[in-house]
PDB file of N, CA and C in Angstrom:
ATOM      1  N   MET K   1      27.363 -17.265  26.013  1.00  0.00           N
ATOM      2  CA  MET K   1      26.807 -16.104  25.245  1.00  0.00           C
ATOM      3  C   MET K   1      26.508 -16.693  23.871  1.00  0.00           C
ATOM      4  N   THR K   2      25.394 -16.187  23.231  1.00  0.00           N
ATOM      5  CA  THR K   2      25.056 -16.658  21.952  1.00  0.00           C
ATOM      6  C   THR K   2      25.929 -15.967  20.858  1.00  0.00           C
ATOM      7  N   GLU K   3      26.055 -16.574  19.720  1.00  0.00           N
ATOM      8  CA  GLU K   3      26.869 -16.061  18.661  1.00  0.00           C
ATOM      9  C   GLU K   3      26.168 -14.965  17.962  1.00  0.00           C
ATOM     10  N   ARG K   4      24.833 -14.987  17.922  1.00  0.00           N
ATOM     11  CA  ARG K   4      24.014 -13.995  17.116  1.00  0.00           C
ATOM     12  C   ARG K   4      23.207 -13.132  18.080  1.00  0.00           C
ATOM     13  N   ALA K   5      23.406 -11.830  18.084  1.00  0.00           N
ATOM     14  CA  ALA K   5      22.595 -10.919  18.848  1.00  0.00           C
ATOM     15  C   ALA K   5      21.253 -10.810  18.210  1.00  0.00           C
ATOM     16  N   THR K   6      20.193 -10.797  19.044  1.00  0.00           N
ATOM     17  CA  THR K   6      18.820 -10.771  18.521  1.00  0.00           C
ATOM     18  C   THR K   6      18.196  -9.452  18.634  1.00  0.00           C
ATOM     19  N   PRO K   7      17.969  -8.738  17.423  1.00  0.00           N
ATOM     20  CA  PRO K   7      17.315  -7.476  17.566  1.00  0.00           C
ATOM     21  C   PRO K   7      15.807  -7.613  17.673  1.00  0.00           C
ATOM     22  N   PHE K   8      15.174  -6.627  18.240  1.00  0.00           N
ATOM     23  CA  PHE K   8      13.737  -6.794  18.453  1.00  0.00           C
ATOM     24  C   PHE K   8      12.917  -6.082  17.417  1.00  0.00           C
ATOM     25  N   TYR K   9      13.593  -5.172  16.571  1.00  0.00           N
ATOM     26  CA  TYR K   9      12.932  -4.423  15.532  1.00  0.00           C
ATOM     27  C   TYR K   9      13.985  -3.994  14.487  1.00  0.00           C
ATOM     28  N   CYS K  10      13.504  -3.656  13.324  1.00  0.00           N
ATOM     29  CA  CYS K  10      14.322  -3.264  12.247  1.00  0.00           C
ATOM     30  C   CYS K  10      14.831  -1.840  12.532  1.00  0.00           C
ATOM     31  N   PRO K  11      16.103  -1.540  12.427  1.00  0.00           N
ATOM     32  CA  PRO K  11      16.659  -0.175  12.740  1.00  0.00           C
ATOM     33  C   PRO K  11      16.219   0.831  11.614  1.00  0.00           C
ATOM     34  N   TYR K  12      15.751   0.356  10.446  1.00  0.00           N
ATOM     35  CA  TYR K  12      15.385   1.203   9.347  1.00  0.00           C
ATOM     36  C   TYR K  12      13.933   1.598   9.311  1.00  0.00           C
ATOM     37  N   CYS K  13      13.025   0.602   9.444  1.00  0.00           N
ATOM     38  CA  CYS K  13      11.616   0.859   9.383  1.00  0.00           C
ATOM     39  C   CYS K  13      10.775   0.578  10.619  1.00  0.00           C
ATOM     40  N   GLY K  14      11.389  -0.132  11.652  1.00  0.00           N
ATOM     41  CA  GLY K  14      10.766  -0.335  12.948  1.00  0.00           C
ATOM     42  C   GLY K  14       9.959  -1.603  12.922  1.00  0.00           C
ATOM     43  N   ASP K  15       9.880  -2.362  11.848  1.00  0.00           N
ATOM     44  CA  ASP K  15       9.027  -3.554  11.766  1.00  0.00           C
ATOM     45  C   ASP K  15       9.654  -4.642  12.712  1.00  0.00           C
ATOM     46  N   GLU K  16       8.825  -5.393  13.259  1.00  0.00           N
ATOM     47  CA  GLU K  16       9.275  -6.452  14.241  1.00  0.00           C
ATOM     48  C   GLU K  16       9.347  -7.899  13.626  1.00  0.00           C
ATOM     49  N   ASP K  17       9.087  -7.973  12.404  1.00  0.00           N
ATOM     50  CA  ASP K  17       9.125  -9.341  11.735  1.00  0.00           C
ATOM     51  C   ASP K  17      10.442  -9.526  11.138  1.00  0.00           C
ATOM     52  N   LEU K  18      11.446 -10.060  11.846  1.00  0.00           N
ATOM     53  CA  LEU K  18      12.811 -10.246  11.412  1.00  0.00           C
ATOM     54  C   LEU K  18      13.105 -11.753  11.346  1.00  0.00           C
ATOM     55  N   ARG K  19      13.920 -12.138  10.305  1.00  0.00           N
ATOM     56  CA  ARG K  19      14.212 -13.548  10.145  1.00  0.00           C
ATOM     57  C   ARG K  19      15.742 -13.644  10.097  1.00  0.00           C
ATOM     58  N   PRO K  20      16.336 -14.711  10.626  1.00  0.00           N
ATOM     59  CA  PRO K  20      17.760 -14.893  10.452  1.00  0.00           C
ATOM     60  C   PRO K  20      18.078 -15.015   8.911  1.00  0.00           C
ATOM     61  N   GLN K  21      19.214 -14.482   8.517  1.00  0.00           N
ATOM     62  CA  GLN K  21      19.645 -14.589   7.164  1.00  0.00           C
ATOM     63  C   GLN K  21      21.027 -15.250   7.184  1.00  0.00           C
ATOM     64  N   GLU K  22      21.283 -16.181   6.227  1.00  0.00           N
ATOM     65  CA  GLU K  22      22.496 -16.934   6.177  1.00  0.00           C
ATOM     66  C   GLU K  22      23.720 -16.065   5.844  1.00  0.00           C
ATOM     67  N   GLU K  23      23.592 -15.242   4.856  1.00  0.00           N
ATOM     68  CA  GLU K  23      24.744 -14.394   4.395  1.00  0.00           C
ATOM     69  C   GLU K  23      24.275 -12.954   4.385  1.00  0.00           C
ATOM     70  N   PRO K  24      25.152 -12.075   4.793  1.00  0.00           N
ATOM     71  CA  PRO K  24      26.463 -12.280   5.527  1.00  0.00           C
ATOM     72  C   PRO K  24      26.260 -12.860   6.829  1.00  0.00           C
ATOM     73  N   HIS K  25      27.383 -13.299   7.453  1.00  0.00           N
ATOM     74  CA  HIS K  25      27.357 -14.011   8.736  1.00  0.00           C
ATOM     75  C   HIS K  25      26.562 -13.253   9.734  1.00  0.00           C
ATOM     76  N   ALA K  26      25.647 -13.887  10.494  1.00  0.00           N
ATOM     77  CA  ALA K  26      24.854 -13.322  11.552  1.00  0.00           C
ATOM     78  C   ALA K  26      23.961 -12.141  11.139  1.00  0.00           C
ATOM     79  N   ALA K  27      23.462 -12.197   9.995  1.00  0.00           N
ATOM     80  CA  ALA K  27      22.605 -11.085   9.459  1.00  0.00           C
ATOM     81  C   ALA K  27      21.162 -11.406   9.733  1.00  0.00           C
ATOM     82  N   TRP K  28      20.303 -10.341   9.659  1.00  0.00           N
ATOM     83  CA  TRP K  28      18.839 -10.435   9.772  1.00  0.00           C
ATOM     84  C   TRP K  28      18.182  -9.840   8.598  1.00  0.00           C
ATOM     85  N   LEU K  29      17.056 -10.417   8.156  1.00  0.00           N
ATOM     86  CA  LEU K  29      16.249  -9.989   7.088  1.00  0.00           C
ATOM     87  C   LEU K  29      14.977  -9.359   7.724  1.00  0.00           C
ATOM     88  N   CYS K  30      14.666  -8.078   7.349  1.00  0.00           N
ATOM     89  CA  CYS K  30      13.413  -7.441   7.774  1.00  0.00           C
ATOM     90  C   CYS K  30      12.433  -7.771   6.622  1.00  0.00           C
ATOM     91  N   THR K  31      11.340  -8.372   7.022  1.00  0.00           N
ATOM     92  CA  THR K  31      10.281  -8.687   5.962  1.00  0.00           C
ATOM     93  C   THR K  31       9.479  -7.517   5.583  1.00  0.00           C
ATOM     94  N   GLY K  32       9.501  -6.386   6.335  1.00  0.00           N
ATOM     95  CA  GLY K  32       8.786  -5.283   6.006  1.00  0.00           C
ATOM     96  C   GLY K  32       9.439  -4.449   4.918  1.00  0.00           C
ATOM     97  N   CYS K  33      10.724  -4.173   5.062  1.00  0.00           N
ATOM     98  CA  CYS K  33      11.377  -3.329   4.067  1.00  0.00           C
ATOM     99  C   CYS K  33      12.461  -4.045   3.234  1.00  0.00           C
ATOM    100  N   ARG K  34      12.613  -5.397   3.521  1.00  0.00           N
ATOM    101  CA  ARG K  34      13.492  -6.333   2.786  1.00  0.00           C
ATOM    102  C   ARG K  34      14.987  -6.032   2.956  1.00  0.00           C
ATOM    103  N   ARG K  35      15.296  -5.131   3.945  1.00  0.00           N
ATOM    104  CA  ARG K  35      16.699  -4.896   4.163  1.00  0.00           C
ATOM    105  C   ARG K  35      17.332  -6.039   4.957  1.00  0.00           C
ATOM    106  N   VAL K  36      18.592  -6.249   4.672  1.00  0.00           N
ATOM    107  CA  VAL K  36      19.418  -7.196   5.461  1.00  0.00           C
ATOM    108  C   VAL K  36      20.401  -6.448   6.230  1.00  0.00           C
ATOM    109  N   PHE K  37      20.556  -6.679   7.501  1.00  0.00           N
ATOM    110  CA  PHE K  37      21.473  -5.951   8.348  1.00  0.00           C
ATOM    111  C   PHE K  37      22.082  -6.852   9.422  1.00  0.00           C
ATOM    112  N   THR K  38      23.193  -6.411  10.037  1.00  0.00           N
ATOM    113  CA  THR K  38      23.825  -7.089  11.118  1.00  0.00           C
ATOM    114  C   THR K  38      23.831  -6.255  12.365  1.00  0.00           C
ATOM    115  N   VAL K  39      23.955  -6.875  13.577  1.00  0.00           N
ATOM    116  CA  VAL K  39      24.076  -6.201  14.781  1.00  0.00           C
ATOM    117  C   VAL K  39      25.445  -6.621  15.419  1.00  0.00           C
ATOM    118  N   LYS K  40      26.169  -5.562  15.874  1.00  0.00           N
ATOM    119  CA  LYS K  40      27.477  -5.873  16.348  1.00  0.00           C
ATOM    120  C   LYS K  40      27.656  -5.138  17.736  1.00  0.00           C
ATOM    121  N   PHE K  41      28.066  -5.879  18.762  1.00  0.00           N
ATOM    122  CA  PHE K  41      28.351  -5.277  20.071  1.00  0.00           C
ATOM    123  C   PHE K  41      29.761  -4.827  20.098  1.00  0.00           C
ATOM    124  N   VAL K  42      30.025  -3.562  20.285  1.00  0.00           N
ATOM    125  CA  VAL K  42      31.324  -2.982  20.255  1.00  0.00           C
ATOM    126  C   VAL K  42      31.969  -2.985  21.661  1.00  0.00           C
ATOM    127  N   GLY K  43      31.222  -2.617  22.655  1.00  0.00           N
ATOM    128  CA  GLY K  43      31.869  -2.600  24.026  1.00  0.00           C
ATOM    129  C   GLY K  43      31.026  -1.694  24.952  1.00  0.00           C
ATOM    130  N   LEU K  44      31.584  -1.493  26.119  1.00  0.00           N
ATOM    131  CA  LEU K  44      30.963  -0.661  27.149  1.00  0.00           C
ATOM    132  C   LEU K  44      31.753   0.649  27.371  1.00  0.00           C
ATOM    133  N   ASN K  45      31.032   1.688  27.519  1.00  0.00           N
ATOM    134  CA  ASN K  45      31.647   2.964  27.872  1.00  0.00           C
ATOM    135  C   ASN K  45      31.260   3.265  29.317  1.00  0.00           C
ATOM    136  N   LEU K  46      32.171   2.995  30.209  1.00  0.00           N
ATOM    137  CA  LEU K  46      31.919   3.258  31.639  1.00  0.00           C
ATOM    138  C   LEU K  46      31.976   4.724  31.983  1.00  0.00           C
ATOM    139  N   ALA K  47      31.081   5.275  32.756  1.00  0.00           N
ATOM    140  CA  ALA K  47      30.941   6.672  33.018  1.00  0.00           C
ATOM    141  C   ALA K  47      32.245   7.206  33.605  1.00  0.00           C
ATOM    142  N   THR K  48      32.908   6.463  34.490  1.00  0.00           N
ATOM    143  CA  THR K  48      34.041   6.924  35.189  1.00  0.00           C
ATOM    144  C   THR K  48      35.163   7.216  34.252  1.00  0.00           C
ATOM    145  N   GLU K  49      35.352   6.369  33.183  1.00  0.00           N
ATOM    146  CA  GLU K  49      36.320   6.579  32.175  1.00  0.00           C
ATOM    147  C   GLU K  49      36.106   7.885  31.359  1.00  0.00           C
ATOM    148  N   HIS K  50      34.834   8.036  31.001  1.00  0.00           N
ATOM    149  CA  HIS K  50      34.454   9.191  30.227  1.00  0.00           C
ATOM    150  C   HIS K  50      34.615  10.448  30.974  1.00  0.00           C
ATOM    151  N   THR K  51      34.214  10.475  32.327  1.00  0.00           N
ATOM    152  CA  THR K  51      34.385  11.651  33.135  1.00  0.00           C
ATOM    153  C   THR K  51      35.861  12.033  33.280  1.00  0.00           C
ATOM    154  N   ALA K  52      36.752  11.057  33.423  1.00  0.00           N
ATOM    155  CA  ALA K  52      38.188  11.296  33.655  1.00  0.00           C
ATOM    156  C   ALA K  52      38.756  11.882  32.378  1.00  0.00           C
ATOM    157  N   ALA K  53      38.347  11.351  31.209  1.00  0.00           N
ATOM    158  CA  ALA K  53      38.813  11.834  29.962  1.00  0.00           C
ATOM    159  C   ALA K  53      38.377  13.238  29.692  1.00  0.00           C
ATOM    160  N   THR K  54      37.119  13.649  30.091  1.00  0.00           N
ATOM    161  CA  THR K  54      36.636  14.953  29.888  1.00  0.00           C
ATOM    162  C   THR K  54      37.311  15.934  30.788  1.00  0.00           C
ATOM    163  N   ARG K  55      37.582  15.571  31.991  1.00  0.00           N
ATOM    164  CA  ARG K  55      38.342  16.472  32.961  1.00  0.00           C
ATOM    165  C   ARG K  55      39.771  16.737  32.406  1.00  0.00           C
ATOM    166  N   GLY K  56      40.442  15.747  31.940  1.00  0.00           N
ATOM    167  CA  GLY K  56      41.780  15.873  31.491  1.00  0.00           C
ATOM    168  C   GLY K  56      41.863  16.713  30.218  1.00  0.00           C
ATOM    169  N   ALA K  57      40.882  16.710  29.376  1.00  0.00           N
ATOM    170  CA  ALA K  57      40.881  17.469  28.166  1.00  0.00           C
ATOM    171  C   ALA K  57      40.577  18.894  28.318  1.00  0.00           C
ATOM    172  N   SER K  58      39.840  19.217  29.412  1.00  0.00           N
ATOM    173  CA  SER K  58      39.342  20.622  29.594  1.00  0.00           C
ATOM    174  C   SER K  58      40.311  21.389  30.467  1.00  0.00           C
ATOM    175  N   GLY K  59      41.200  20.763  31.122  1.00  0.00           N
ATOM    176  CA  GLY K  59      42.006  21.631  32.104  1.00  0.00           C
ATOM    177  C   GLY K  59      43.297  20.998  32.294  1.00  0.00           C
TER     178      GLY K  59
END
């Protein structure tokens, strides 16, 4: 797995011209709006876990 997740577009303006940025670690520079941002994978939410939690909370 790569260390840096690759976004396909800027989450702020939608521009697709993104460049790797040295700081902060694993950041991206959008050349359209000049914002620097990072992408972080948090985890997976499996449907079976969500469904079981919903049933337990409602009854």
